[in-house]
Tab-separated table of C-alpha atoms in Angstrom:
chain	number	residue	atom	x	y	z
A	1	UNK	CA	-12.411	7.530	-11.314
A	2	UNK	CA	-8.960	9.280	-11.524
A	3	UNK	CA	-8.457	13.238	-11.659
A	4	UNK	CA	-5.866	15.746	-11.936
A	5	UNK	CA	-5.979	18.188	-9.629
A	6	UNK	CA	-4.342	21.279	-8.588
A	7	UNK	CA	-2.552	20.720	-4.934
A	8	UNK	CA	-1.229	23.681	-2.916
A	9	UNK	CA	-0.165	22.616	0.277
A	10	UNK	CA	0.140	25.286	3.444
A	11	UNK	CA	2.597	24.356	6.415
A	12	UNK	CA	2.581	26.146	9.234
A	13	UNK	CA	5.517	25.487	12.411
A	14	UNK	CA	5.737	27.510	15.700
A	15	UNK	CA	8.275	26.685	17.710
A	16	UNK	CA	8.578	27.515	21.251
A	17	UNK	CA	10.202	31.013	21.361
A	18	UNK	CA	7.038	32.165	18.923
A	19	UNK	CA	9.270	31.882	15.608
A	20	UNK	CA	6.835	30.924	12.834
A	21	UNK	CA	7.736	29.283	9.342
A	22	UNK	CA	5.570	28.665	6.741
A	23	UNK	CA	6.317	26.389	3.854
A	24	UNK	CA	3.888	26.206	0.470
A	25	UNK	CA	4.025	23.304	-2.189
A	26	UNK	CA	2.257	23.862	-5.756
A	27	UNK	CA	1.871	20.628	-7.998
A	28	UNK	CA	-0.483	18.668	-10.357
A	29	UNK	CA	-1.662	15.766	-8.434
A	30	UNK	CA	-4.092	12.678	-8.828
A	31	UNK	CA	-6.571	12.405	-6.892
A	32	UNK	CA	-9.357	9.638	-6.805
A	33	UNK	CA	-11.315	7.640	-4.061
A	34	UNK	CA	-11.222	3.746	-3.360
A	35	UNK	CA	-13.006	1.410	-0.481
A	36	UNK	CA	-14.322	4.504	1.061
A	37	UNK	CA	-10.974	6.561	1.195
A	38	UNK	CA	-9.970	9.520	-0.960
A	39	UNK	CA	-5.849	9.333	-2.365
A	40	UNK	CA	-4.214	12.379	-3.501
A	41	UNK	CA	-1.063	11.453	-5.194
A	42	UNK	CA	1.877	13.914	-6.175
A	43	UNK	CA	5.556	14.931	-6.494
A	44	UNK	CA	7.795	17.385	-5.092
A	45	UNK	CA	11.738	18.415	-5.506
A	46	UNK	CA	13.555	18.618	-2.113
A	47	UNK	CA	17.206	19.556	-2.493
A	48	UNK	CA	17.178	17.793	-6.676
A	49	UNK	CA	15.560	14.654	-5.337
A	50	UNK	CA	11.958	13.708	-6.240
A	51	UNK	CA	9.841	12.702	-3.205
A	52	UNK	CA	6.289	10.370	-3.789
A	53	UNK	CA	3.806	11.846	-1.572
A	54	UNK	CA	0.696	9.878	-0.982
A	55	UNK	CA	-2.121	11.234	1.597
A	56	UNK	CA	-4.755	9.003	2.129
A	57	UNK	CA	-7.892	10.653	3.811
A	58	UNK	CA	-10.677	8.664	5.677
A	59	UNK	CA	-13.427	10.357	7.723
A	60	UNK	CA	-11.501	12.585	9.693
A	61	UNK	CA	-8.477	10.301	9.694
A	62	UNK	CA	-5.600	11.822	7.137
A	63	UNK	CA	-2.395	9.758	6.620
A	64	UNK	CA	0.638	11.644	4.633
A	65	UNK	CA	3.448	9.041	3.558
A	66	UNK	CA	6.941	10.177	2.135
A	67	UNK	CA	8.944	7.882	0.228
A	68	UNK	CA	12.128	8.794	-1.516
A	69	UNK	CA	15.298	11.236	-0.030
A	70	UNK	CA	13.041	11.932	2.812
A	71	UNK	CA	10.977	9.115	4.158
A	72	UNK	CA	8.071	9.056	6.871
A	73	UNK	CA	4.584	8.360	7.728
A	74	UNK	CA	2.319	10.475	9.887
A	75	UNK	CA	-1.169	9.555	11.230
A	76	UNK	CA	-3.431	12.857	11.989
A	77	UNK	CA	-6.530	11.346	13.852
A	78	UNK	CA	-7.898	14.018	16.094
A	79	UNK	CA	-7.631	13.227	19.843
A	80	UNK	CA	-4.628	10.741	19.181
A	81	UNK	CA	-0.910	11.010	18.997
A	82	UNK	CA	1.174	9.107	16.578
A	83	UNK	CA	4.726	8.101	16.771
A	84	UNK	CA	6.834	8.595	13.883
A	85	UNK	CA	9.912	8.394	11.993
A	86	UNK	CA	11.060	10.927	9.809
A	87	UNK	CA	13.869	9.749	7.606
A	88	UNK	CA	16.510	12.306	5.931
A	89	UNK	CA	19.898	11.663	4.297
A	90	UNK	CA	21.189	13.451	7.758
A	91	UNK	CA	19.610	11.389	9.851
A	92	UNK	CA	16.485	9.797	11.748
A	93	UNK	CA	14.098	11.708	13.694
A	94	UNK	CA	11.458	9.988	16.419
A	95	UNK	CA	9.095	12.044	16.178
A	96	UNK	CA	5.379	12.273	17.962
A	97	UNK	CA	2.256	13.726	15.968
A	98	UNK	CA	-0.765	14.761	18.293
A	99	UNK	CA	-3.367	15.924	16.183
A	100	UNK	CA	-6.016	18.261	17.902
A	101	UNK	CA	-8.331	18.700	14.731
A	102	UNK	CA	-8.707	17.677	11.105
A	103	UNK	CA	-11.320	19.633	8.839
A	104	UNK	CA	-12.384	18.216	6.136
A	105	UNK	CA	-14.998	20.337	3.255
A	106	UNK	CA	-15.629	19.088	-0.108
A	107	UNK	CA	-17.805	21.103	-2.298
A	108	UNK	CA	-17.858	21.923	-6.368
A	109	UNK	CA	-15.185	19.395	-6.829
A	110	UNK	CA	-13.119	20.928	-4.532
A	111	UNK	CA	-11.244	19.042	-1.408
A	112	UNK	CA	-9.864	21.473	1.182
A	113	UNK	CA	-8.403	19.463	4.397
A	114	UNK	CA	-7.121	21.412	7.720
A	115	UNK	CA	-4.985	19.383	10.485
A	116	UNK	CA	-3.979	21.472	13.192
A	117	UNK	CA	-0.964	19.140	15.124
A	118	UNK	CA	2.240	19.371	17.588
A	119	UNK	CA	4.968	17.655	17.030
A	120	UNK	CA	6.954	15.802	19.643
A	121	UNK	CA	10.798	14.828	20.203
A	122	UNK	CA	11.310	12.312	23.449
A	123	UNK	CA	8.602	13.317	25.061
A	124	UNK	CA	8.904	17.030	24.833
A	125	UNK	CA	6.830	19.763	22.817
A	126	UNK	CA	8.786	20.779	19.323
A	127	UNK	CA	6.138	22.962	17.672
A	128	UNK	CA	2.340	23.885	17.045
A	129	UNK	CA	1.709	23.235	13.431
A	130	UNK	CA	-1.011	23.408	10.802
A	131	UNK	CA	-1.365	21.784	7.498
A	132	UNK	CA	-3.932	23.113	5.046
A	133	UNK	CA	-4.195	21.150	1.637
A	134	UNK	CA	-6.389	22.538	-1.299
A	135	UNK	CA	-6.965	19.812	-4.227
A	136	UNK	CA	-9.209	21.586	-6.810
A	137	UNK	CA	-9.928	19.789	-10.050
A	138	UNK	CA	-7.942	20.690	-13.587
A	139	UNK	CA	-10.344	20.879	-16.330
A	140	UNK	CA	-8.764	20.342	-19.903
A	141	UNK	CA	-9.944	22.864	-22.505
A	142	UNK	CA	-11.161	21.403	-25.440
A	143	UNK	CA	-10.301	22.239	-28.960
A	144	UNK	CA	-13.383	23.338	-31.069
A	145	UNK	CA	-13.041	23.185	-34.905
A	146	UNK	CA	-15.391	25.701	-36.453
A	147	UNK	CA	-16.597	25.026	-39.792
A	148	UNK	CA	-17.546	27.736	-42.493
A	149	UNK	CA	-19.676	26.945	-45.789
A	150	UNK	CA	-18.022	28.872	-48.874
């Protein structure tokens, strides 16, 4: 079964010299679960140009794919690194995606998921990150017509 959910989505990049930047993303999402995986689909605007995100979480095994303006796909599977390339109308990146821990809880129809990563460029260390995503469910309000006997 499909929902709509309410996705706010928490980046968090260190780089080296300590400098931290931390991006959020709010949007109405779907969100439902097939063959044992849960799919959270949504939207966002980089730069006037609409991006499909799809994450696909299974076990402790979260994949986020970008297609659109900017295109990638990263693999966050604790103890394993992934390499990756991140597409932009700039340019290509190869990046590397060595995922220490992903958290998932799920309680009251709500999905919270934490993947604490580093990302990698030829070998070297490019930053200590953490992604945090929050799904929680969007309940429509129903109309109730009250009738009055005269």
């Amino acid at each position: 079964m499909e929902e709509k959910v309410r996705l706010v989505v928490t980046g968090r990049q260190k780089d080296e010299t300590g400098e931290e930047a931390v991006t959020e993303l709010r949007a109405e999402a779907r969100l439902f679960e097939r063959n044992g995986s849960i799919y959270i689909l949504y939207e966002e605007l980089q730069e006037g140009t609409a991006i499909r995100n799809t994450l696909k979480l299974k076990g402790s095994i979260l994949e986020m794919t970008k297609e659109g303006a900017v295109r990638t796909r990263m693999t966050f599977q604790p103890g394993k690194e992934y390499m990756t390339e991140y597409a932009t109308p700039y340019g290509c990146l190869q990046m590397g995606v060595r995922t220490e821990t992903v958290e998932v809880l799920r309680e009251s129809g709500t999905l919270r998921v934490r993947a604490v990563y580093a990302l990698t460029s030829g070998g070297y260390p490019v930053s200590d990150c953490e992604l945090i995503l929050e799904a929680e469910p969007v309940f429509s309000q129903e109309i109730v017509t009250v009738q009055t006997g005269h």
